[in-house]
């Protein structure tokens, strides 16, 4: 009877060692069962396919949204880009369309960096009537020598039946070491 | 000639302008991708990529050269983002297509490494092996930093071992840098392999080499392994890695200690156990083993103290439960059978309580909501390598037993991947539900627009078209009447110009005035005015009549023309009015837009169904994994119950036998050593 007990303790202790080893083997995962791996793979593939389809769905939703809310006959898009950005550190932009303020945008450091690295921001998307309009952009930030800098630029354009795209460009002019602000039609 | 060429020139200019405009719009799309990417908004970047390719299917190949360093760069960026967002196959397709001839070996090497690592983390070994095979050893040396090179070698060794390519694995291992932490991992894995093969001496030797790394153990390797941190995030990362290293150290010591204990080297085991941190994940296991080592070294008090500290732990783990059996053993060995019985009885109570809680845990695990909330709170920090296997999920639930079970299941890469996948699936579901909501708003918006359009058409119709038609009709009637009268009287005066009409009116006024003057003069008996006035007026009248007669034919023709023109205008206006009326009669419907909304809604529903199906499968898998942990633990606890009950029976039996012996001794003369219980035989109990 006593020997049974000893065996019990012994087997239990050995079992605990085995468990530790089992756990370690799992941790360092040499090879799992083939079936399980296949199942995992199938699920991972399903998830990937789902993600791809969701991205396509998001795209189509975006296109539909733009078609419905901003049809080309009335659409106005204003982009903002920066070239180099040595002479100007953009803090905010205010847009006025026909003397009515339509956008006021504050920039984070990440956004400033993204613009300097070559990114372009879709700053404003709106519907306007066909005909002549005036866009005025006010730029606020730090200019050369870390001085407060505020500049504005105006642009008159004619909206036709096609979508109108404008780009606000902030460009460094090395000749006078000043930033230049301009609006171009795309 | 010049005029003939003008339309051609204008057409060419328009086309050129159109092309320039298209190019700059394409450029803007790509720059929007960059804007999102540089802000780490990878989902936004993927969406912009998708939109770019929707509007310009070949757009990525047509971007202006000023936007990239290499023509493949835009696509490779897409592949990298896809890889980060878990679209490995999409990334692999792009990498395979572009990287073979990519001009920048640095980026090529990094891309294949990232892809291989991603596959490895998902447990897709063959794909990982294939991705790593694209990395040239020389290029890896040139373009990867030392720690990444070591990581690559480690992964390759692991994969080679899995593909039973031991020789290749050894070759790879030899290329690890001297101070790499991966030496440690690979050596430890090698020791485990020795143990599995029964080559215990070699395993012990290897493990001892690992723990003989100077006092601070792996800490010394840390400075070479991790870059110095610059911000809070790096510091947190550093601390996490440091904890990881300590956990590895604990695990090596634990393995060594138990192996030594199994070999009967209790003193060496004792010191190995003592090196393990109490607060680490292996703290309880170490404490249990420490007790066994102490018991084997006849340090029964120490063993009892250690096990009692485990017994009071609130968590039902194999260590806290086994401590009851172990403590009972020590009591028995120390001639305290009553305490041994009492401990066993306490143990049985706790085992049964554990079984009850396990049953409850099993029921909880079956609930989908539990698994969903587990995934929802899952902190899916993507491991750089499989080191975080040591950092099991903590605090997933308030229930200690469930937490332990989750930890146990969380040790497995599969379960971690499943939980991460489930979390992503939950996010997809949330997104799809939001879109569904938005689309319902679109339907409402279309309804509103439809009503507005009807209203506007009505207003337009009422305000202008009806007025215009009646005005035209009046003008026409007047003109026709005028023409008819002129033709009837053969008097062309009414058809003459306004100036002529005015002259005629002035003449009539002059004649009236002359007649009035003559009458007044007669009344005053004065002589009338000179006849020259009258003659002049008659002459002018003659001239005007002559002009009117001369122009009569032409004016009649012009009036006819004007009448005809008015008739045409009236017909056109009537037609316009008819069309508007027809349009009003026909209900405007935005059919195309409604169809698109409906299609998107149906796609969302389809994706929701697929996502639901995927979630169910993932929940079932995680649940099964947890259930396996529960059943394994349950059978272990049932084993403890059986052992404790057997020990109780035996102890009671011994006590009964002792009582009988004592009763017998009162009537007989007994030898002095006969009452010693056989259970105290040291040789028999010291073999754990």
XYZ file of C-alpha atoms in Angstrom, chain B residues 74-599:
526
model
C 4.957 52.899 -55.570
C 3.968 49.260 -55.877
C 6.508 48.124 -53.310
C 5.172 50.688 -50.901
C 1.743 49.208 -51.438
C 3.174 45.754 -50.757
C 4.786 46.931 -47.524
C 1.569 48.540 -46.325
C -0.384 45.410 -47.284
C 2.068 43.339 -45.300
C 1.651 45.514 -42.234
C -2.135 45.328 -42.494
C -2.092 41.529 -42.667
C -2.505 41.116 -46.429
C 0.526 38.877 -46.766
C -0.530 37.175 -49.968
C -1.118 40.464 -51.741
C 2.297 41.639 -50.551
C 3.915 38.364 -51.619
C 2.402 38.667 -55.087
C 3.859 42.153 -55.547
C 7.216 41.229 -54.040
C 7.523 38.145 -56.215
C 6.650 40.147 -59.324
C 8.879 43.127 -58.668
C 11.694 42.249 -56.333
C 13.510 39.787 -58.556
C 14.793 42.630 -60.723
C 14.537 45.434 -58.230
C 17.499 47.724 -58.501
C 17.858 48.463 -54.807
C 19.121 45.290 -53.087
C 18.787 46.964 -49.689
C 15.048 47.337 -50.039
C 14.703 43.965 -51.699
C 16.399 42.221 -48.794
C 14.350 44.113 -46.220
C 11.118 43.330 -48.065
C 11.738 39.593 -48.241
C 12.750 39.559 -44.613
C 9.550 41.338 -43.555
C 7.416 38.990 -45.594
C 9.149 35.888 -44.248
C 8.836 37.147 -40.688
C 5.158 37.830 -41.164
C 4.542 34.309 -42.488
C 6.608 32.865 -39.657
C 4.560 34.682 -37.045
C 1.415 33.210 -38.542
C 2.846 29.719 -38.455
C 3.014 29.443 -42.245
C 6.390 27.757 -42.183
C 6.698 26.748 -45.832
C 5.847 30.230 -47.074
C 8.272 31.749 -44.561
C 10.997 29.345 -45.689
C 10.311 30.259 -49.318
C 10.417 34.015 -48.585
C 13.711 33.743 -46.695
C 15.201 31.709 -49.514
C 15.071 34.880 -51.661
C 17.580 36.583 -49.368
C 21.106 36.282 -50.513
C 23.568 35.686 -47.653
C 25.952 38.382 -48.862
C 23.182 40.912 -49.299
C 21.897 40.103 -45.815
C 25.356 40.806 -44.443
C 25.574 44.079 -46.317
C 22.089 45.467 -45.863
C 20.697 44.139 -42.583
C 21.889 45.316 -39.196
C 23.492 42.750 -36.921
C 20.469 42.084 -34.755
C 18.231 41.599 -37.814
C 20.821 39.319 -39.355
C 20.837 37.254 -36.174
C 17.072 37.188 -36.134
C 17.061 35.991 -39.727
C 19.549 33.248 -38.937
C 17.557 32.186 -35.906
C 14.387 31.937 -37.970
C 16.179 30.034 -40.684
C 17.566 27.553 -38.141
C 14.103 27.032 -36.694
C 12.636 26.515 -40.156
C 15.461 24.212 -41.220
C 14.853 22.105 -38.115
C 11.178 21.925 -38.968
C 12.008 20.804 -42.469
C 14.358 18.190 -40.966
C 17.390 19.935 -42.428
C 19.604 19.590 -39.380
C 22.845 20.028 -41.318
C 21.715 23.287 -42.797
C 20.525 24.424 -39.375
C 23.964 23.886 -37.896
C 25.550 25.817 -40.749
C 23.215 28.715 -40.182
C 23.760 28.648 -36.431
C 27.479 29.003 -36.908
C 26.870 32.307 -38.673
C 25.261 33.931 -35.642
C 27.238 36.798 -34.184
C 29.188 35.848 -31.074
C 27.154 37.869 -28.600
C 23.758 37.160 -30.105
C 20.945 36.240 -27.768
C 19.780 33.723 -30.331
C 22.696 31.470 -29.390
C 20.950 31.179 -26.093
C 17.608 30.318 -27.637
C 19.015 27.810 -30.038
C 21.137 26.151 -27.356
C 18.117 25.909 -25.113
C 16.095 24.352 -27.907
C 18.959 21.935 -28.494
C 18.912 20.974 -24.818
C 15.192 20.270 -25.060
C 15.830 18.068 -28.074
C 18.458 16.120 -26.081
C 15.955 15.649 -23.277
C 13.308 14.454 -25.670
C 15.804 11.946 -27.082
C 16.760 10.756 -23.588
C 20.286 12.188 -23.820
C 20.035 13.683 -20.353
C 23.730 14.149 -19.641
C 24.245 16.199 -22.782
C 21.153 18.216 -21.982
C 22.382 18.951 -18.457
C 25.790 19.941 -19.763
C 24.269 22.332 -22.255
C 21.859 23.829 -19.736
C 24.674 24.286 -17.268
C 26.653 26.127 -19.902
C 23.698 28.397 -20.402
C 23.274 29.208 -16.741
C 26.987 29.685 -16.270
C 26.769 32.891 -18.313
C 28.067 35.455 -15.769
C 26.076 36.430 -12.741
C 23.819 38.827 -14.534
C 23.042 36.142 -17.020
C 21.517 37.437 -20.184
C 21.506 41.001 -18.959
C 24.966 41.354 -20.380
C 23.636 40.600 -23.789
C 21.002 43.258 -23.632
C 23.111 46.270 -24.639
C 24.134 44.486 -27.812
C 20.715 43.220 -28.446
C 18.685 46.361 -28.126
C 19.368 49.820 -29.314
C 19.446 52.526 -26.642
C 16.005 53.994 -26.298
C 15.237 57.589 -27.159
C 11.656 58.003 -26.020
C 9.093 56.520 -23.673
C 7.974 53.947 -26.175
C 11.513 52.696 -26.668
C 11.983 52.607 -22.940
C 8.821 50.552 -22.485
C 9.989 48.256 -25.256
C 13.363 47.922 -23.596
C 11.772 47.080 -20.253
C 9.531 44.496 -21.903
C 12.503 42.866 -23.578
C 14.402 42.892 -20.322
C 11.532 41.080 -18.630
C 11.573 38.642 -21.488
C 15.237 37.918 -20.978
C 14.699 37.332 -17.274
C 11.852 34.986 -18.089
C 14.115 32.985 -20.391
C 16.706 32.781 -17.653
C 14.065 31.456 -15.276
C 12.958 28.872 -17.781
C 16.491 27.577 -18.352
C 17.072 27.285 -14.608
C 13.759 25.541 -14.125
C 14.488 22.980 -16.818
C 17.935 22.361 -15.429
C 16.705 22.088 -11.849
C 13.985 19.562 -12.613
C 16.312 17.518 -14.771
C 18.894 17.451 -11.976
C 16.231 16.533 -9.464
C 15.158 13.677 -11.678
C 18.760 12.543 -11.747
C 18.911 12.604 -7.942
C 21.224 15.617 -7.813
C 19.114 17.459 -5.295
C 21.797 19.831 -4.046
C 22.564 21.159 -7.532
C 18.863 21.307 -8.267
C 18.351 23.262 -5.076
C 20.726 26.013 -6.208
C 19.208 26.075 -9.715
C 15.725 26.511 -8.218
C 16.959 29.284 -5.987
C 18.069 31.310 -9.016
C 14.532 31.551 -10.347
C 12.626 34.758 -9.609
C 9.620 34.356 -7.345
C 7.616 37.007 -9.243
C 8.297 35.443 -12.631
C 5.955 33.190 -14.568
C 7.879 30.128 -13.383
C 7.945 31.261 -9.756
C 5.322 28.774 -8.545
C 6.833 25.855 -10.448
C 10.215 26.746 -8.991
C 8.796 26.910 -5.492
C 7.245 23.474 -5.803
C 10.490 22.018 -7.119
C 12.469 23.852 -4.454
C 10.371 22.076 -1.837
C 11.068 18.716 -3.438
C 14.783 19.440 -3.506
C 14.656 20.449 0.163
C 12.664 17.346 1.084
C 15.148 15.181 -0.680
C 17.933 16.844 1.246
C 16.075 16.075 4.496
C 15.247 19.758 4.979
C 11.656 18.942 5.842
C 10.892 22.219 7.618
C 12.012 24.217 4.612
C 10.029 22.014 2.244
C 6.924 22.324 4.415
C 7.262 26.103 4.647
C 7.664 26.440 0.888
C 4.684 24.223 0.100
C 2.498 25.899 2.700
C 3.204 29.241 1.039
C 1.970 27.676 -2.199
C -1.120 26.220 -0.497
C -2.327 29.625 0.632
C -2.222 31.050 -2.867
C -5.768 31.915 -3.979
C -5.124 30.733 -7.504
C -5.938 27.115 -8.319
C -2.827 26.073 -10.177
C -1.189 22.672 -10.398
C 1.489 24.053 -8.107
C -0.788 25.326 -5.365
C -2.820 22.092 -5.535
C 0.123 19.738 -5.652
C 1.519 21.507 -2.608
C -1.219 19.839 -0.493
C -0.075 16.376 -1.500
C 3.545 17.287 -1.052
C 2.952 18.825 2.410
C 1.030 15.720 3.467
C 3.970 13.648 2.382
C 6.350 15.749 4.486
C 4.095 15.525 7.547
C 3.972 11.783 7.194
C 7.679 11.625 6.745
C 8.104 13.770 9.849
C 6.030 11.421 12.042
C 2.922 13.617 11.995
C 0.234 11.411 10.439
C -2.620 13.438 11.942
C -1.405 16.655 10.304
C -0.890 14.671 7.140
C -4.520 13.509 7.246
C -5.714 17.034 8.017
C -3.718 18.457 5.093
C -5.033 15.816 2.761
C -8.604 16.525 3.852
C -8.051 20.224 3.233
C -6.539 19.295 -0.095
C -9.524 17.174 -1.089
C -11.848 20.058 -0.232
C -9.824 22.430 -2.370
C -9.562 19.942 -5.222
C -13.325 19.532 -5.204
C -13.776 23.282 -5.086
C -11.410 23.528 -8.037
C -13.447 20.944 -9.937
C -16.616 22.947 -9.280
C -14.929 26.115 -10.523
C -13.570 24.248 -13.506
C -17.080 23.196 -14.392
C -18.188 26.814 -14.206
C -15.158 27.865 -16.243
C -16.017 25.245 -18.821
C -19.522 26.668 -19.130
C -18.142 30.205 -19.437
C -15.723 29.112 -22.126
C -18.573 27.674 -24.151
C -20.141 31.131 -24.333
C -19.315 33.013 -27.467
C -19.574 36.346 -25.609
C -16.717 35.363 -23.312
C -14.393 34.545 -26.197
C -15.479 37.709 -27.986
C -14.683 39.869 -24.958
C -11.386 38.034 -24.541
C -10.463 38.898 -28.116
C -11.750 42.427 -27.690
C -9.328 43.004 -24.801
C -6.521 41.105 -26.433
C -3.448 43.278 -26.661
C -2.147 42.144 -29.978
C 1.348 43.540 -29.853
C 2.848 41.905 -32.867
C 5.897 40.078 -31.626
C 9.112 40.714 -33.440
C 9.854 37.078 -32.915
C 8.321 34.351 -30.865
C 9.852 35.583 -27.621
C 6.546 36.826 -26.233
C 5.538 33.221 -25.831
C 6.743 33.774 -22.306
C 4.513 36.737 -21.698
C 1.188 35.067 -21.342
C -1.961 37.124 -21.402
C -2.597 38.598 -17.998
C -5.700 40.228 -16.625
C -7.956 38.886 -19.366
C -10.644 38.182 -16.795
C -11.234 38.775 -13.088
C -11.580 35.057 -12.474
C -8.196 33.706 -11.364
C -8.835 30.231 -12.650
C -10.029 31.501 -16.019
C -7.039 33.802 -16.186
C -4.749 30.847 -15.605
C -6.514 28.807 -18.257
C -6.315 31.675 -20.716
C -2.636 32.036 -19.896
C -2.109 28.371 -20.449
C -3.869 28.445 -23.818
C -2.247 31.783 -24.658
C 1.147 30.102 -24.526
C 0.320 28.641 -27.887
C 0.997 30.638 -30.987
C -2.143 29.288 -32.638
C -4.362 30.636 -29.898
C -2.657 34.001 -29.978
C -3.082 34.196 -33.740
C -6.720 33.184 -33.429
C -7.389 35.826 -30.804
C -5.670 38.470 -32.930
C -7.687 37.342 -35.967
C -10.885 37.469 -33.959
C -10.060 40.975 -32.827
C -9.538 42.050 -36.431
C -12.778 40.384 -37.397
C -14.580 42.331 -34.666
C -13.170 45.565 -36.056
C -14.297 44.612 -39.559
C -17.775 43.924 -38.244
C -17.920 47.308 -36.560
C -16.797 48.996 -39.763
C -19.344 47.133 -41.877
C -22.132 48.081 -39.487
C -21.130 51.746 -39.705
C -21.194 51.596 -43.490
C -24.590 49.956 -43.438
C -25.813 52.881 -41.366
C -24.321 55.389 -43.778
C -25.929 53.725 -46.770
C -29.334 53.926 -45.138
C -28.700 57.670 -44.860
C -27.951 57.763 -48.566
C -31.317 56.206 -49.329
C -33.013 58.861 -47.246
C -30.998 61.539 -48.991
C -32.074 60.259 -52.405
C -35.715 60.350 -51.303
C -35.297 63.952 -50.200
C -33.617 64.914 -53.430
C -36.395 63.328 -55.400
C -38.975 65.430 -53.619
C -36.924 68.584 -54.043
C -36.563 67.933 -57.729
C -40.292 67.544 -58.244
C -40.918 70.740 -56.353
C -38.339 72.627 -58.368
C -39.774 71.431 -61.676
C -43.242 72.519 -60.617
C -42.021 75.961 -59.695
C -40.142 76.307 -62.935
C -43.123 75.275 -64.954
C -45.500 77.591 -63.218
C -43.182 80.570 -63.193
C -41.996 80.725 -66.758
C -43.318 78.421 -69.391
C -47.027 79.232 -69.054
C -46.340 82.982 -68.975
C -44.125 82.801 -71.987
C -46.666 80.913 -74.053
C -49.531 83.327 -73.379
C -47.283 86.324 -74.065
C -46.220 84.867 -77.389
C -49.782 84.044 -78.309
C -50.896 87.675 -77.629
C -48.102 89.073 -79.707
C -48.941 86.749 -82.538
C -52.640 87.644 -82.493
C -51.873 91.351 -82.521
C -49.466 91.033 -85.386
C -51.867 88.889 -87.421
C -54.660 91.412 -86.884
C -52.400 94.279 -87.893
C -51.315 92.476 -91.017
C -54.861 91.540 -91.992
C -56.049 95.147 -91.586
C -53.177 96.529 -93.640
C -53.813 94.059 -96.415
C -57.498 94.720 -96.379
C -57.069 98.523 -96.559
C -54.043 98.236 -98.748
C -52.442 100.742 -96.328
C -48.915 100.011 -95.539
C -48.532 102.724 -92.923
C -49.215 100.388 -90.027
C -46.435 98.124 -91.292
C -43.884 100.912 -91.456
C -40.995 101.451 -89.078
C -41.391 103.208 -85.751
C -39.634 106.349 -87.084
C -42.129 106.454 -89.947
C -45.003 105.986 -87.550
C -43.659 108.814 -85.383
C -43.329 111.137 -88.400
C -46.900 110.297 -89.385
C -48.058 111.090 -85.864
C -46.227 114.448 -85.865
C -47.752 115.280 -89.256
C -51.265 114.517 -87.984
C -50.604 116.713 -84.965
C -49.390 119.557 -87.209
C -52.455 119.226 -89.471
C -54.805 119.279 -86.471
C -53.047 122.284 -85.040
C -53.195 124.174 -88.414
C -56.901 123.463 -88.744
C -57.527 124.679 -85.175
C -55.599 127.924 -85.806
C -57.556 128.581 -89.012
C -60.841 128.034 -87.205
C -59.918 130.458 -84.446
C -58.799 133.065 -86.952
C -62.176 132.728 -88.769
C -63.955 133.204 -85.462
C -61.973 136.373 -84.780
C -62.582 137.438 -88.372
C -58.933 137.585 -89.066
C -57.357 136.435 -92.284
C -56.352 132.692 -92.244
C -52.737 131.612 -92.366
C -50.796 131.496 -95.534
C -51.707 128.452 -97.682
C -48.037 127.516 -97.812
C -48.349 125.818 -94.449
C -51.136 123.639 -95.685
C -49.271 122.918 -98.902
C -46.174 121.887 -96.924
C -48.202 119.549 -94.788
C -49.875 117.998 -97.788
C -46.502 117.533 -99.425
C -45.128 115.761 -96.375
C -48.250 113.633 -96.223
C -47.739 112.738 -99.819
C -44.120 111.767 -99.182
C -45.067 109.563 -96.217
C -47.878 107.893 -98.177
C -45.562 107.351 -101.069
C -42.945 105.774 -98.770
C -45.590 103.552 -97.168
C -46.904 102.447 -100.528
C -43.410 101.819 -101.810
C -42.483 99.689 -98.768
C -45.878 98.001 -98.499
C -44.875 94.797 -100.270
C -41.606 94.439 -98.395
C -43.206 95.257 -95.055
C -46.032 92.820 -95.669
C -43.473 90.124 -96.391
C -41.483 90.962 -93.232
C -44.631 90.970 -91.152
C -45.518 87.583 -92.580
C -42.052 86.365 -91.665
C -42.364 87.709 -88.109
C -45.718 86.038 -87.840
C -44.228 82.797 -89.019
C -41.374 83.143 -86.537
C -43.805 83.713 -83.724
C -45.767 80.657 -84.792
C -42.567 78.570 -84.638
C -41.714 79.976 -81.235
C -45.172 79.203 -79.978
C -44.882 75.648 -81.267
C -41.474 75.240 -79.576
C -42.693 76.649 -76.299
C -45.706 74.419 -76.424
C -43.405 71.442 -77.060
C -41.171 72.477 -74.158
C -44.203 72.759 -71.962
C -45.389 69.365 -73.086
C -42.025 67.819 -72.279
C -41.990 69.411 -68.845
C -45.477 68.186 -68.211
C -44.402 64.733 -69.304
C -41.394 64.952 -66.981
C -43.611 65.993 -64.140
C -45.971 63.191 -64.898
C -43.037 60.776 -64.822
C -41.799 60.282 -61.240
C -38.027 61.042 -61.041
C -36.257 58.094 -59.495
C -32.393 58.179 -59.331
C -32.546 54.568 -60.385
C -28.855 54.213 -61.005
C -27.839 55.627 -57.652
C -30.422 53.565 -55.862
C -29.126 50.487 -57.613
C -25.576 51.253 -56.519
C -26.699 51.782 -52.940
C -28.616 48.510 -53.048
C -25.625 46.656 -54.500
